[in-house]
Each structure stands twice: as structure tokens, then as C-alpha cells.
Amino acid sequence: MRITRPFLILISVIWMVDASAQVSLAPPAAAPDKPAVPQAKPATAAKPKVRPLAKKPAASPSPQPAATATPAETPDDPNVDLVYGAYQRGLYKTAFDLAIKRAQEKGDPKAMTLLGELYANAFGVKRDDAKAAEWYKRGADAGDREAMFELAMLRLAGRGGPVNREEAAKLLASSAKLGNPKAAYNLALMYLGGETLPQDLRRAAELLRIAADAGSPEAQYALATLYKEGTGVPQDAEKAARLLQAASLAGNVDAEVEYAIALFNGTGTPKNAAAAIALLRTAAKHNNPIAQNRLARVLASGQGVPVDKVEALKWHTIAKTAGKGDPELDQALSTMSAEDKAKADAAVRRWFGTK
């Protein structure tokens, strides 16, 4: 496979669902038995669906930390458990007082990491990114893999100091080496992008596999895209489908759409139109415009479900508001009665909470 500049990895390999998995549903009068999945096309103007994993909201462009309520690790030391117990119960001031004592008197890296967490999220103290970075660095220097990861996320986001992708890459590598699956995932994205680190598709796939095996739905989805295309790994539709299924079960909406299409077409998994359409409904209700469009198509054409043009027009209209237009559906639904169009319009208003 010829690698091009720089393979447009984060936009063509980990492509958007819109570009990679399109159920081609013709208007009802000429609906095919098996909608095809055309070749993926680079979506050079769009951002990738795969996002870096982290805990805190980012103050600058991707990778963007995302919020969670609890630390990823629970220490074995019962004295430190007191600190984390207070944290998990929302007693942040108590957690801070206990952690600062442990950090200063015992040099405990877990306590240092927790202090970074508290400052980064304004839990019990005023948010202070500089202090968060300072405590994370102390925890990282003491060998805590979670501190390494969190400090890397701050460096990528430019919080507590300037953006420093090179330092972030080193921190992620150290954290991943210690078995942190979130670090492995984010480091894989760097190897895929080929900007901060030299592009290495095989290494990226290895790191994604580590994170996927640890249960990361984002990594499962990303690795599935590589197996679909044979990028960094041998092409394998069955492995791709299994990974999409796992990510879908974990609630990854993009994976739900991709897995639904694999089920609909029988790609790498036995064909199951009913299950596929159920997944499309789930993803559509999660406001995924691709799922809304594909659901509208099957409802309009009666592929796997009874024809329901009112519901089809509803989802088609909702998808169009998100920029997912579809001239074929416009044409297929243009002959609906004024009464049915009014019903669909009312359903759209209910969806958006308007009268």
C-alpha cells in the first residue's frame, strides 16, 4: 500500500462515518435487496470522529480532555484509600487536606496525582492549571502512570503552560509502557498522524490493540477502521466487525452506525437487517446525522422494515438540519401527501422541542 502525505491518517484512515460507511439506499421504487458500501473517501475538510481520551475539558484544540468523576486507579495503600475515598464521596476539601499531607510528609505519588486532579477540575479548590501541572509533574517524576498521562493531556491542551506536543509524546510513551490504556490510545493517534512522531502505522495498531483489549471503545472503533482498510494490520472484515460490536455495546455511537451497516450488508458478520435497523434507531436518537439519514432511507424504501414515509421524512429533515442532505431522499419523499408532510413536520418540532 502506497503511503501518501501523511496518509491523511486522522481524516482518511480514522475517517468519519459519513465518508466510510454509506448504505446506498435507492428511492422506494427501485430499492435494491442489498445496499452497497462504497469505497471510503478522504474527508479532508472535516475533523475525525476519534478523539483523545482524558478526564478534563480542554481549553484549546484537540486532543481534548473529557470529564469523568473518579480517578482511573485506586491505590493499594489503605492510608491513601482514605484520600481517594473522600474524593469519590465528593468530599474534596477533605481529600485535598489528606492528600497534601501525604504528598508533603510521605512523598506519595498517588497523593500528588490527586492534588493535580483537584486543581485541574476546581474540586474543593480554585482551578489552577499551573498548580495542577506542578503536582502532576511531581507525581510523574515519582513514577505514577496516571500523573504522566494527565500531565501529557495538559501539555497537549496548553493548560498550565504552552502547548508542548513533544513532551506530551514522551509522557504518553512512559505512561503506556506502565500499562495505561488511555495513554496507549492517545499515543497511537500521534503515530497515526505522523506530525509530532514519525508515522508508524504498525506501532499505532499495536497501541490501539492494547487499549482495545483493555476495553476502550474509542480504541476498539479506531482499530476496527484499520482492519477494515488493512492499514497497519492485515485487512480483516471479521475482526473489524467484532471490534465494532464491542465498541457499539459500550455505547460508542460512531461504532453503532458502522456496526449497523456491517450487519445490514453482512460484512464480516452474518447479515441481520433487524438488528442493524435497531442500532440505527439507537444512534439516530443519540443525534448522529449519519444514522438519521440511513434510518430515513430504510424507512422510505422498506428495506428490512415496513415503509413509513412519515417517520422517514422526520429523520431526513433532522439529518438535513445537521448538514446531512440527501437529494435522493428529497425526490423519494416529494410525492407525500400534505397531510403526511404535516405529521412529519410536527414530529420534527417535537424532536427539537418547538411548537
mmCIF file of C-alpha atoms in Angstrom:
data_model
loop_
_atom_site.group_PDB
_atom_site.id
_atom_site.type_symbol
_atom_site.label_atom_id
_atom_site.label_comp_id
_atom_site.label_asym_id
_atom_site.label_seq_id
_atom_site.Cartn_x
_atom_site.Cartn_y
_atom_site.Cartn_z
ATOM 1 C CA MET A 1 0.000 0.000 0.000
ATOM 2 C CA ARG A 2 1.460 3.346 -1.007
ATOM 3 C CA ILE A 3 1.551 5.865 1.812
ATOM 4 C CA THR A 4 0.797 9.440 0.797
ATOM 5 C CA ARG A 5 1.214 12.787 2.565
ATOM 6 C CA PRO A 6 0.916 11.966 5.513
ATOM 7 C CA PHE A 7 -1.647 9.344 4.511
ATOM 8 C CA LEU A 8 -4.266 11.811 5.771
ATOM 9 C CA ILE A 9 -4.495 9.432 8.689
ATOM 10 C CA LEU A 10 -6.685 11.286 11.097
ATOM 11 C CA ILE A 11 -9.097 12.165 8.311
ATOM 12 C CA SER A 12 -8.972 9.245 5.887
ATOM 13 C CA VAL A 13 -7.970 6.164 7.853
ATOM 14 C CA ILE A 14 -9.825 7.076 11.020
ATOM 15 C CA TRP A 15 -12.347 8.648 8.679
ATOM 16 C CA MET A 16 -15.718 9.987 9.511
ATOM 17 C CA VAL A 17 -18.555 7.501 9.393
ATOM 18 C CA ASP A 18 -20.078 9.681 6.706
ATOM 19 C CA ALA A 19 -17.166 9.007 4.385
ATOM 20 C CA SER A 20 -16.585 5.370 5.198
ATOM 21 C CA ALA A 21 -19.804 3.509 5.660
ATOM 22 C CA GLN A 22 -22.623 4.622 3.478
ATOM 23 C CA VAL A 23 -25.632 2.426 2.977
ATOM 24 C CA SER A 24 -26.715 3.237 -0.539
ATOM 25 C CA LEU A 25 -30.500 3.117 -0.473
ATOM 26 C CA ALA A 26 -32.281 3.974 -3.677
ATOM 27 C CA PRO A 27 -35.749 5.577 -3.755
ATOM 28 C CA PRO A 28 -38.519 3.133 -2.843
ATOM 29 C CA ALA A 29 -39.496 2.328 -6.399
ATOM 30 C CA ALA A 30 -36.075 0.884 -7.134
ATOM 31 C CA ALA A 31 -34.810 -0.266 -3.768
ATOM 32 C CA PRO A 32 -32.048 -2.880 -4.050
ATOM 33 C CA ASP A 33 -32.039 -6.017 -1.929
ATOM 34 C CA LYS A 34 -28.588 -5.304 -0.506
ATOM 35 C CA PRO A 35 -27.376 -1.722 -0.174
ATOM 36 C CA ALA A 36 -23.718 -1.395 -1.009
ATOM 37 C CA VAL A 37 -20.915 0.213 0.956
ATOM 38 C CA PRO A 38 -18.859 2.348 -1.436
ATOM 39 C CA GLN A 39 -15.158 2.978 -1.056
ATOM 40 C CA ALA A 40 -14.124 5.386 1.672
ATOM 41 C CA LYS A 41 -13.148 8.834 0.504
ATOM 42 C CA PRO A 42 -10.892 11.232 2.406
ATOM 43 C CA ALA A 43 -12.894 13.801 4.316
ATOM 44 C CA THR A 44 -10.165 16.412 4.173
ATOM 45 C CA ALA A 45 -12.346 19.266 5.339
ATOM 46 C CA ALA A 46 -13.708 17.518 8.406
ATOM 47 C CA LYS A 47 -12.315 16.642 11.794
ATOM 48 C CA PRO A 48 -12.001 12.955 12.648
ATOM 49 C CA LYS A 49 -14.540 11.267 14.885
ATOM 50 C CA VAL A 50 -11.879 9.662 17.023
ATOM 51 C CA ARG A 51 -10.978 11.854 19.949
ATOM 52 C CA PRO A 52 -8.177 11.647 22.520
ATOM 53 C CA LEU A 53 -9.151 10.252 25.897
ATOM 54 C CA ALA A 54 -8.692 12.284 29.032
ATOM 55 C CA LYS A 55 -10.578 13.497 32.040
ATOM 56 C CA LYS A 56 -10.840 17.237 31.952
ATOM 57 C CA PRO A 57 -12.339 19.663 29.467
ATOM 58 C CA ALA A 58 -9.681 21.130 27.228
ATOM 59 C CA ALA A 59 -9.080 24.833 26.978
ATOM 60 C CA SER A 60 -7.641 24.560 23.465
ATOM 61 C CA PRO A 61 -7.927 22.441 20.307
ATOM 62 C CA SER A 62 -7.681 18.631 20.125
ATOM 63 C CA PRO A 63 -6.629 16.471 21.853
ATOM 64 C CA GLN A 64 -9.407 17.467 24.227
ATOM 65 C CA PRO A 65 -9.653 16.042 27.729
ATOM 66 C CA ALA A 66 -13.125 14.815 28.634
ATOM 67 C CA ALA A 67 -14.695 14.903 32.079
ATOM 68 C CA THR A 68 -15.025 11.910 34.388
ATOM 69 C CA ALA A 69 -15.984 11.743 38.023
ATOM 70 C CA THR A 70 -13.338 9.446 39.500
ATOM 71 C CA PRO A 71 -9.635 8.706 39.056
ATOM 72 C CA ALA A 72 -8.703 5.761 36.854
ATOM 73 C CA GLU A 73 -6.763 3.989 39.575
ATOM 74 C CA THR A 74 -7.323 3.162 43.223
ATOM 75 C CA PRO A 75 -4.124 2.784 45.247
ATOM 76 C CA ASP A 76 -3.443 -0.264 47.407
ATOM 77 C CA ASP A 77 -2.180 1.665 50.444
ATOM 78 C CA PRO A 78 -5.119 1.888 52.908
ATOM 79 C CA ASN A 79 -3.949 5.310 54.073
ATOM 80 C CA VAL A 80 -4.106 6.601 50.527
ATOM 81 C CA ASP A 81 -7.501 4.898 50.152
ATOM 82 C CA LEU A 82 -8.762 7.352 52.770
ATOM 83 C CA VAL A 83 -7.786 10.171 50.444
ATOM 84 C CA TYR A 84 -9.449 8.595 47.426
ATOM 85 C CA GLY A 85 -12.459 7.613 49.489
ATOM 86 C CA ALA A 86 -13.035 11.244 50.371
ATOM 87 C CA TYR A 87 -12.548 12.194 46.717
ATOM 88 C CA GLN A 88 -15.035 9.627 45.482
ATOM 89 C CA ARG A 89 -17.641 10.771 48.009
ATOM 90 C CA GLY A 90 -17.261 14.338 46.807
ATOM 91 C CA LEU A 91 -15.537 15.492 49.993
ATOM 92 C CA TYR A 92 -12.968 17.406 48.001
ATOM 93 C CA LYS A 93 -11.721 19.716 50.754
ATOM 94 C CA THR A 94 -11.101 16.699 52.987
ATOM 95 C CA ALA A 95 -9.415 14.902 50.116
ATOM 96 C CA PHE A 96 -7.213 17.923 49.489
ATOM 97 C CA ASP A 97 -6.155 18.210 53.138
ATOM 98 C CA LEU A 98 -5.364 14.499 53.366
ATOM 99 C CA ALA A 99 -3.575 14.448 50.020
ATOM 100 C CA ILE A 100 -1.389 17.475 50.702
ATOM 101 C CA LYS A 101 -0.313 15.900 53.983
ATOM 102 C CA ARG A 102 0.505 12.583 52.295
ATOM 103 C CA ALA A 103 2.378 14.316 49.494
ATOM 104 C CA GLN A 104 4.442 16.559 51.754
ATOM 105 C CA GLU A 105 5.152 14.084 54.550
ATOM 106 C CA LYS A 106 5.378 10.811 52.629
ATOM 107 C CA GLY A 107 6.233 11.943 49.112
ATOM 108 C CA ASP A 108 3.334 9.790 47.940
ATOM 109 C CA PRO A 109 2.940 9.935 44.119
ATOM 110 C CA LYS A 110 -0.754 8.970 44.197
ATOM 111 C CA ALA A 111 -1.485 11.855 46.528
ATOM 112 C CA MET A 112 0.431 14.189 44.190
ATOM 113 C CA THR A 113 -1.633 12.989 41.261
ATOM 114 C CA LEU A 114 -4.844 13.549 43.176
ATOM 115 C CA LEU A 115 -3.780 17.082 44.039
ATOM 116 C CA GLY A 116 -3.246 17.708 40.347
ATOM 117 C CA GLU A 117 -6.727 16.356 39.715
ATOM 118 C CA LEU A 118 -8.291 18.645 42.290
ATOM 119 C CA TYR A 119 -6.556 21.760 40.958
ATOM 120 C CA ALA A 120 -7.275 20.862 37.324
ATOM 121 C CA ASN A 121 -11.005 20.404 37.960
ATOM 122 C CA ALA A 122 -11.590 23.044 40.651
ATOM 123 C CA PHE A 123 -12.654 20.347 43.105
ATOM 124 C CA GLY A 124 -12.508 21.834 46.605
ATOM 125 C CA VAL A 125 -10.003 24.463 45.468
ATOM 126 C CA LYS A 126 -9.887 27.222 42.898
ATOM 127 C CA ARG A 127 -8.908 25.925 39.480
ATOM 128 C CA ASP A 128 -5.221 26.476 38.916
ATOM 129 C CA ASP A 129 -3.728 24.816 35.855
ATOM 130 C CA ALA A 130 -0.185 25.791 36.804
ATOM 131 C CA LYS A 131 -0.503 24.086 40.193
ATOM 132 C CA ALA A 132 -2.216 21.116 38.567
ATOM 133 C CA ALA A 133 0.690 20.731 36.156
ATOM 134 C CA GLU A 134 3.170 21.123 39.006
ATOM 135 C CA TRP A 135 1.575 18.346 41.067
ATOM 136 C CA TYR A 136 1.128 16.088 38.060
ATOM 137 C CA LYS A 137 4.798 16.560 37.218
ATOM 138 C CA ARG A 138 5.828 15.631 40.731
ATOM 139 C CA GLY A 139 3.657 12.528 40.536
ATOM 140 C CA ALA A 140 5.011 11.677 37.094
ATOM 141 C CA ASP A 141 8.612 12.108 38.228
ATOM 142 C CA ALA A 142 7.819 9.738 41.097
ATOM 143 C CA GLY A 143 6.647 7.122 38.601
ATOM 144 C CA ASP A 144 2.857 7.398 38.660
ATOM 145 C CA ARG A 145 1.462 6.463 35.249
ATOM 146 C CA GLU A 146 -1.778 8.374 35.743
ATOM 147 C CA ALA A 147 0.137 11.570 36.538
ATOM 148 C CA MET A 148 2.170 11.066 33.360
ATOM 149 C CA PHE A 149 -0.999 10.752 31.329
ATOM 150 C CA GLU A 150 -2.735 13.746 32.880
ATOM 151 C CA LEU A 151 0.330 15.947 32.504
ATOM 152 C CA ALA A 152 0.529 14.906 28.860
ATOM 153 C CA MET A 153 -3.085 15.991 28.378
ATOM 154 C CA LEU A 154 -2.315 19.381 29.901
ATOM 155 C CA ARG A 155 0.689 19.787 27.613
ATOM 156 C CA LEU A 156 -1.423 18.929 24.582
ATOM 157 C CA ALA A 157 -4.141 21.365 25.611
ATOM 158 C CA GLY A 158 -1.764 24.161 26.576
ATOM 159 C CA ARG A 159 -3.045 24.253 30.135
ATOM 160 C CA GLY A 160 -0.634 25.273 32.871
ATOM 161 C CA GLY A 161 1.935 26.207 30.243
ATOM 162 C CA PRO A 162 2.450 26.376 26.489
ATOM 163 C CA VAL A 163 1.474 23.518 24.198
ATOM 164 C CA ASN A 164 4.303 21.004 24.119
ATOM 165 C CA ARG A 165 3.479 18.004 21.958
ATOM 166 C CA GLU A 166 6.982 16.572 22.149
ATOM 167 C CA GLU A 167 6.905 16.431 25.942
ATOM 168 C CA ALA A 168 3.374 15.058 25.792
ATOM 169 C CA ALA A 169 4.501 12.250 23.488
ATOM 170 C CA LYS A 170 7.283 11.263 25.888
ATOM 171 C CA LEU A 171 4.902 11.294 28.826
ATOM 172 C CA LEU A 172 2.336 9.205 26.953
ATOM 173 C CA ALA A 173 5.017 6.706 25.972
ATOM 174 C CA SER A 174 6.132 6.366 29.590
ATOM 175 C CA SER A 175 2.566 6.002 30.823
ATOM 176 C CA ALA A 176 1.685 3.481 28.111
ATOM 177 C CA LYS A 177 4.796 1.455 28.957
ATOM 178 C CA LEU A 178 3.469 1.206 32.503
ATOM 179 C CA GLY A 179 0.188 -0.193 31.172
ATOM 180 C CA ASN A 180 -2.086 2.839 30.938
ATOM 181 C CA PRO A 181 -4.576 2.094 28.110
ATOM 182 C CA LYS A 182 -5.648 5.745 27.760
ATOM 183 C CA ALA A 183 -2.034 6.711 27.159
ATOM 184 C CA ALA A 184 -1.662 3.898 24.632
ATOM 185 C CA TYR A 185 -4.688 5.177 22.718
ATOM 186 C CA ASN A 186 -3.531 8.790 22.596
ATOM 187 C CA LEU A 187 -0.003 7.762 21.662
ATOM 188 C CA ALA A 188 -1.459 5.674 18.836
ATOM 189 C CA LEU A 189 -3.173 8.773 17.469
ATOM 190 C CA MET A 190 0.178 10.532 17.393
ATOM 191 C CA TYR A 191 1.752 7.682 15.450
ATOM 192 C CA LEU A 192 -1.173 7.737 13.047
ATOM 193 C CA GLY A 193 -0.943 11.468 12.495
ATOM 194 C CA GLY A 194 2.767 11.448 11.768
ATOM 195 C CA GLU A 195 3.257 15.012 12.963
ATOM 196 C CA THR A 196 4.806 15.007 16.418
ATOM 197 C CA LEU A 197 6.080 11.446 15.960
ATOM 198 C CA PRO A 198 7.176 9.725 12.760
ATOM 199 C CA GLN A 199 4.208 7.999 11.193
ATOM 200 C CA ASP A 200 4.207 4.331 12.169
ATOM 201 C CA LEU A 201 1.004 2.514 11.289
ATOM 202 C CA ARG A 202 2.023 -0.818 12.749
ATOM 203 C CA ARG A 203 3.035 0.729 16.057
ATOM 204 C CA ALA A 204 -0.226 2.661 16.119
ATOM 205 C CA ALA A 205 -2.172 -0.560 15.585
ATOM 206 C CA GLU A 206 -0.236 -2.283 18.383
ATOM 207 C CA LEU A 207 -1.047 0.530 20.791
ATOM 208 C CA LEU A 208 -4.678 0.605 19.760
ATOM 209 C CA ARG A 209 -4.871 -3.142 20.363
ATOM 210 C CA ILE A 210 -3.561 -2.656 23.907
ATOM 211 C CA ALA A 211 -6.202 -0.038 24.615
ATOM 212 C CA ALA A 212 -8.912 -2.023 22.833
ATOM 213 C CA ASP A 213 -8.115 -5.152 24.849
ATOM 214 C CA ALA A 214 -8.403 -3.034 27.994
ATOM 215 C CA GLY A 215 -11.966 -2.161 26.980
ATOM 216 C CA SER A 216 -11.592 1.291 25.429
ATOM 217 C CA PRO A 217 -14.489 1.714 22.962
ATOM 218 C CA GLU A 218 -12.663 4.559 21.209
ATOM 219 C CA ALA A 219 -9.666 2.316 20.618
ATOM 220 C CA GLN A 220 -11.902 -0.547 19.510
ATOM 221 C CA TYR A 221 -13.555 1.727 16.976
ATOM 222 C CA ALA A 222 -10.249 3.127 15.730
ATOM 223 C CA LEU A 223 -8.659 -0.309 15.420
ATOM 224 C CA ALA A 224 -11.717 -1.556 13.559
ATOM 225 C CA THR A 225 -11.176 1.139 10.923
ATOM 226 C CA LEU A 226 -7.606 -0.077 10.425
ATOM 227 C CA TYR A 227 -8.751 -3.685 9.990
ATOM 228 C CA LYS A 228 -11.398 -2.572 7.503
ATOM 229 C CA GLU A 229 -8.790 -0.888 5.331
ATOM 230 C CA GLY A 230 -5.852 -3.187 6.020
ATOM 231 C CA THR A 231 -3.830 -0.264 7.348
ATOM 232 C CA GLY A 232 -1.022 -1.252 9.708
ATOM 233 C CA VAL A 233 -2.672 -4.663 10.035
ATOM 234 C CA PRO A 234 -3.876 -7.285 7.545
ATOM 235 C CA GLN A 235 -7.315 -6.452 6.213
ATOM 236 C CA ASP A 236 -9.853 -8.467 8.174
ATOM 237 C CA ALA A 237 -13.577 -7.707 7.965
ATOM 238 C CA GLU A 238 -14.436 -10.186 10.722
ATOM 239 C CA LYS A 239 -12.044 -8.630 13.237
ATOM 240 C CA ALA A 240 -13.325 -5.204 12.263
ATOM 241 C CA ALA A 241 -16.909 -6.300 12.859
ATOM 242 C CA ARG A 242 -16.075 -7.827 16.249
ATOM 243 C CA LEU A 243 -14.348 -4.649 17.353
ATOM 244 C CA LEU A 244 -17.232 -2.524 16.123
ATOM 245 C CA GLN A 245 -19.635 -4.744 18.019
ATOM 246 C CA ALA A 246 -17.635 -4.359 21.237
ATOM 247 C CA ALA A 247 -17.417 -0.580 20.856
ATOM 248 C CA SER A 248 -21.103 -0.441 19.993
ATOM 249 C CA LEU A 249 -22.068 -2.383 23.115
ATOM 250 C CA ALA A 250 -20.022 0.128 25.116
ATOM 251 C CA GLY A 251 -22.088 2.973 23.695
ATOM 252 C CA ASN A 252 -19.754 4.404 21.045
ATOM 253 C CA VAL A 253 -22.264 5.993 18.678
ATOM 254 C CA ASP A 254 -19.987 6.008 15.641
ATOM 255 C CA ALA A 255 -19.370 2.301 16.162
ATOM 256 C CA GLU A 256 -23.116 1.733 16.415
ATOM 257 C CA VAL A 257 -23.542 3.231 12.970
ATOM 258 C CA GLU A 258 -20.637 1.314 11.429
ATOM 259 C CA TYR A 259 -21.688 -1.968 13.028
ATOM 260 C CA ALA A 260 -25.282 -1.429 11.924
ATOM 261 C CA ILE A 261 -24.089 -1.064 8.345
ATOM 262 C CA ALA A 262 -21.896 -4.161 8.653
ATOM 263 C CA LEU A 263 -24.911 -6.101 9.939
ATOM 264 C CA PHE A 264 -27.151 -4.723 7.206
ATOM 265 C CA ASN A 265 -24.729 -5.762 4.484
ATOM 266 C CA GLY A 266 -23.396 -8.915 6.151
ATOM 267 C CA THR A 267 -19.827 -7.590 6.048
ATOM 268 C CA GLY A 268 -17.612 -9.594 8.399
ATOM 269 C CA THR A 269 -20.668 -10.762 10.327
ATOM 270 C CA PRO A 270 -23.891 -12.624 9.485
ATOM 271 C CA LYS A 271 -26.447 -10.341 7.873
ATOM 272 C CA ASN A 272 -29.124 -9.179 10.301
ATOM 273 C CA ALA A 273 -31.245 -6.326 8.982
ATOM 274 C CA ALA A 274 -33.489 -6.169 12.054
ATOM 275 C CA ALA A 275 -30.543 -5.759 14.423
ATOM 276 C CA ALA A 276 -28.949 -3.250 12.061
ATOM 277 C CA ILE A 277 -32.039 -1.072 11.951
ATOM 278 C CA ALA A 278 -32.413 -1.249 15.745
ATOM 279 C CA LEU A 279 -28.855 0.061 16.068
ATOM 280 C CA LEU A 280 -29.537 2.804 13.535
ATOM 281 C CA ARG A 281 -32.543 3.872 15.607
ATOM 282 C CA THR A 282 -30.399 3.978 18.737
ATOM 283 C CA ALA A 283 -27.699 6.056 17.072
ATOM 284 C CA ALA A 284 -30.300 8.308 15.441
ATOM 285 C CA LYS A 285 -31.819 9.012 18.857
ATOM 286 C CA HIS A 286 -28.315 9.896 20.025
ATOM 287 C CA ASN A 287 -28.420 12.613 17.362
ATOM 288 C CA ASN A 288 -25.994 11.049 14.889
ATOM 289 C CA PRO A 289 -26.889 12.574 11.493
ATOM 290 C CA ILE A 290 -25.460 9.638 9.532
ATOM 291 C CA ALA A 291 -27.657 7.206 11.437
ATOM 292 C CA GLN A 292 -30.630 9.529 10.965
ATOM 293 C CA ASN A 293 -30.030 9.631 7.235
ATOM 294 C CA ARG A 294 -29.567 5.870 6.889
ATOM 295 C CA LEU A 295 -32.648 5.205 9.010
ATOM 296 C CA ALA A 296 -34.652 7.567 6.827
ATOM 297 C CA ARG A 297 -33.502 5.659 3.776
ATOM 298 C CA VAL A 298 -34.539 2.225 5.025
ATOM 299 C CA LEU A 299 -37.883 3.596 6.231
ATOM 300 C CA ALA A 300 -38.516 5.277 2.885
ATOM 301 C CA SER A 301 -37.580 2.198 0.859
ATOM 302 C CA GLY A 302 -38.932 -0.535 3.129
ATOM 303 C CA GLN A 303 -35.632 -2.403 3.287
ATOM 304 C CA GLY A 304 -35.866 -4.596 6.362
ATOM 305 C CA VAL A 305 -38.808 -2.644 7.801
ATOM 306 C CA PRO A 306 -42.292 -1.646 6.655
ATOM 307 C CA VAL A 307 -42.354 1.552 4.634
ATOM 308 C CA ASP A 308 -43.009 4.563 6.861
ATOM 309 C CA LYS A 309 -42.595 7.762 4.891
ATOM 310 C CA VAL A 310 -43.750 10.000 7.728
ATOM 311 C CA GLU A 311 -41.014 8.683 10.008
ATOM 312 C CA ALA A 312 -38.565 8.722 7.100
ATOM 313 C CA LEU A 313 -39.267 12.393 6.401
ATOM 314 C CA LYS A 314 -38.903 13.180 10.092
ATOM 315 C CA TRP A 315 -35.398 11.687 10.301
ATOM 316 C CA HIS A 316 -34.438 13.046 6.887
ATOM 317 C CA THR A 317 -35.372 16.567 7.982
ATOM 318 C CA ILE A 318 -33.499 16.236 11.270
ATOM 319 C CA ALA A 319 -30.392 14.960 9.444
ATOM 320 C CA LYS A 320 -30.596 17.859 6.995
ATOM 321 C CA THR A 321 -30.504 20.377 9.844
ATOM 322 C CA ALA A 322 -27.133 18.863 10.791
ATOM 323 C CA GLY A 323 -25.876 19.289 7.239
ATOM 324 C CA LYS A 324 -26.578 15.750 6.031
ATOM 325 C CA GLY A 325 -28.608 16.475 2.928
ATOM 326 C CA ASP A 326 -29.784 13.732 0.597
ATOM 327 C CA PRO A 327 -31.210 14.655 -2.842
ATOM 328 C CA GLU A 328 -32.361 11.079 -3.442
ATOM 329 C CA LEU A 329 -34.492 11.181 -0.322
ATOM 330 C CA ASP A 330 -35.781 14.629 -1.284
ATOM 331 C CA GLN A 331 -37.025 13.099 -4.513
ATOM 332 C CA ALA A 332 -38.327 9.879 -2.954
ATOM 333 C CA LEU A 333 -40.381 11.753 -0.363
ATOM 334 C CA SER A 334 -41.569 14.593 -2.594
ATOM 335 C CA THR A 335 -44.806 12.838 -3.534
ATOM 336 C CA MET A 336 -46.054 12.528 0.055
ATOM 337 C CA SER A 337 -49.452 13.976 0.794
ATOM 338 C CA ALA A 338 -49.742 17.343 2.505
ATOM 339 C CA GLU A 339 -51.266 15.587 5.498
ATOM 340 C CA ASP A 340 -48.323 13.188 5.891
ATOM 341 C CA LYS A 341 -45.831 16.004 5.459
ATOM 342 C CA ALA A 342 -47.602 17.906 8.221
ATOM 343 C CA LYS A 343 -47.349 14.860 10.503
ATOM 344 C CA ALA A 344 -43.620 14.602 9.815
ATOM 345 C CA ASP A 345 -43.174 18.330 10.423
ATOM 346 C CA ALA A 346 -44.949 18.024 13.773
ATOM 347 C CA ALA A 347 -42.671 15.122 14.726
ATOM 348 C CA VAL A 348 -39.620 17.205 13.841
ATOM 349 C CA ARG A 349 -40.863 20.061 16.019
ATOM 350 C CA ARG A 350 -41.355 17.665 18.918
ATOM 351 C CA TRP A 351 -37.805 16.395 18.429
ATOM 352 C CA PHE A 352 -36.414 19.912 18.669
ATOM 353 C CA GLY A 353 -38.788 20.879 21.462
ATOM 354 C CA THR A 354 -40.530 23.588 19.475
ATOM 355 C CA LYS A 355 -44.225 24.155 18.875
#
